C-alpha angles and dihedrals in degrees: 000000000000115000135169121178118203140188107008115216091247089064124080130201128201119201129179117203134187107214124202114229094210119049091200090071089062091070091067096042118133137150113276122245092269089060095248121129116248146152125211107292093224090060097045115085113176110248123167125214096259091053091048091051091048094052109111094222090084113111106190121171123215119202096359134100094259145310117281092223126038114220107252095216092057092045090053092047089055091047090058091054092046092048088061091043092054092051091050091049089050090051090047090055090053092048090049091054097041106029101019118204123315114260093204100108120198091221132344099195119076092227091057091046089052092051091050090049090050092052095049101041132074092211132017115186124189133230113325088235090063088063092059111058088174093060091119088063088071120055136137094279092072123076113264092241091056093047090049092052091050092049093052091047091051092047091057092073104017116159114220118204109210114202090211100048104016095238128022139153111239109261117242113268135197096214130025118195114193140163116201125207111289100198097087090058104032128095090232088056089050091245094265089163112183092001088068109090091219089070086077088075090062090053091049092049093048090050091053091049092052089049097050096030101204111198093238130026129185115199124186132194142142121300090255093059109125103237090200087074092070092043092053091050103038115015092101090072103019139058105220131206121185124204132185104226132187133177093243088064087072101036102277096119091157099080139044115225113143112189141170116235117193119198111203118193120190111245096221102028102048144020124227137206132195102311098177092054093049092047090054089047091051097048091049087069092057092046090051090061090065127200110058128176125315126202090259090057088066094062093100102131114130124228089254093052092046091050092047091052093048095048091047089058092042091052091052090052095046093246128143118271120247131219096214129029115273120244092238133024097194091110088059093059121098118251090255093050090051089054090049090050092052091050092047092051091050091050092046092054091050100048108024123068098160104107091188092068119091113237106231125168134190104227092188089071127069105238090211088064107024118018100208112174140115107328122237087256090058098255134137113261117256111284118239134184109299091001114174110201112199118205111201092196090059097034089227141076125265114274118237090250090055092050089048090053091055088052092050091244115155103238095191092056101039095046120216107359124206133208094252092057091049095045093049098041134095118248101261096216093050092048093048095051092046090052091050092049093046092051092045091052099048137062 
């Protein structure tokens, strides 16, 4: 269960915005020659957040699916923020191409990463399953209604073991961002739904949310996730909006990762406006930049990182170490992976005639069952746990740092990533934009 809690109620945040009075002027926005971000001065009255919130044009809707009209002043305020975000993303693309990612990791060993996390965080809670000692009382053999009742009963007095202070109650938060296990709902997990024991984690999480009642919740899962599940569990206290979200919506045209984000707004603690309209408005800014990342832009691994990856695999196979990266890593593949690769290549020759596309294959998937290769739009296939993405043009698989780049993960901050982290994680750019939209649409 992935969970990040932001902005506790004891914290305050002051933001000054300059809001354009005419949304048409946003279409011609661009950085000035000095490189600073600006909008035409004649269209930029200074309005602070409190004034914007007090303006009577706002048309928020409490307890309904969304307002019919989005307040223009709030839409323009969001556009200002996103204008800056787009420019930063554009600069990040250039840095990725010119400077690549830093190879100076904070910590490569998980124990060191944990110690750093402990030192920088006020609270560090463990696995959600640790908070429910009666987890074994649930299980797929019981009816869902009975499991749900047990989960709510357990959440009422759940102990939380904090790694920083031994035992703490979770502090109140304004926004909860969570991703529940996808296997019960995904095609790869055979869509076992409630008969998959991992679905208990969704029930436990929902029970905790109903106990603590954060004003805003973001929930993420695979595109096949049945949104009616959240509505059945939580619609009594929350207004829920569901959005289909993909990385190319925010400029990451290099990877396929369709997801469903659900924005839950507490009926009595917050008001909500038209989230789908604002999301479309936000993503139009990223699309207006043009370009985006291609698969080849993700090939950022240094010689040192490539050599480290190869020798790690050679060591595991009992082979001699090398001083420079080999031209081909096919000999490092397992016998099964080599068979998969041959089948993928055969299929590629039969069905793909576009020589501009990069042939990329997921060797963790049997092509006879799931054909996971470069999409027709020229994107990397969706990453999964322990995915091994083979690139024929490089005669090797993607390095973890390259997969992290496609997922917008900051390699220099996270330290040495691994495929499991990447396959289980949210796309950072998608999550960030969804958070911005959710906060812009609620008060």
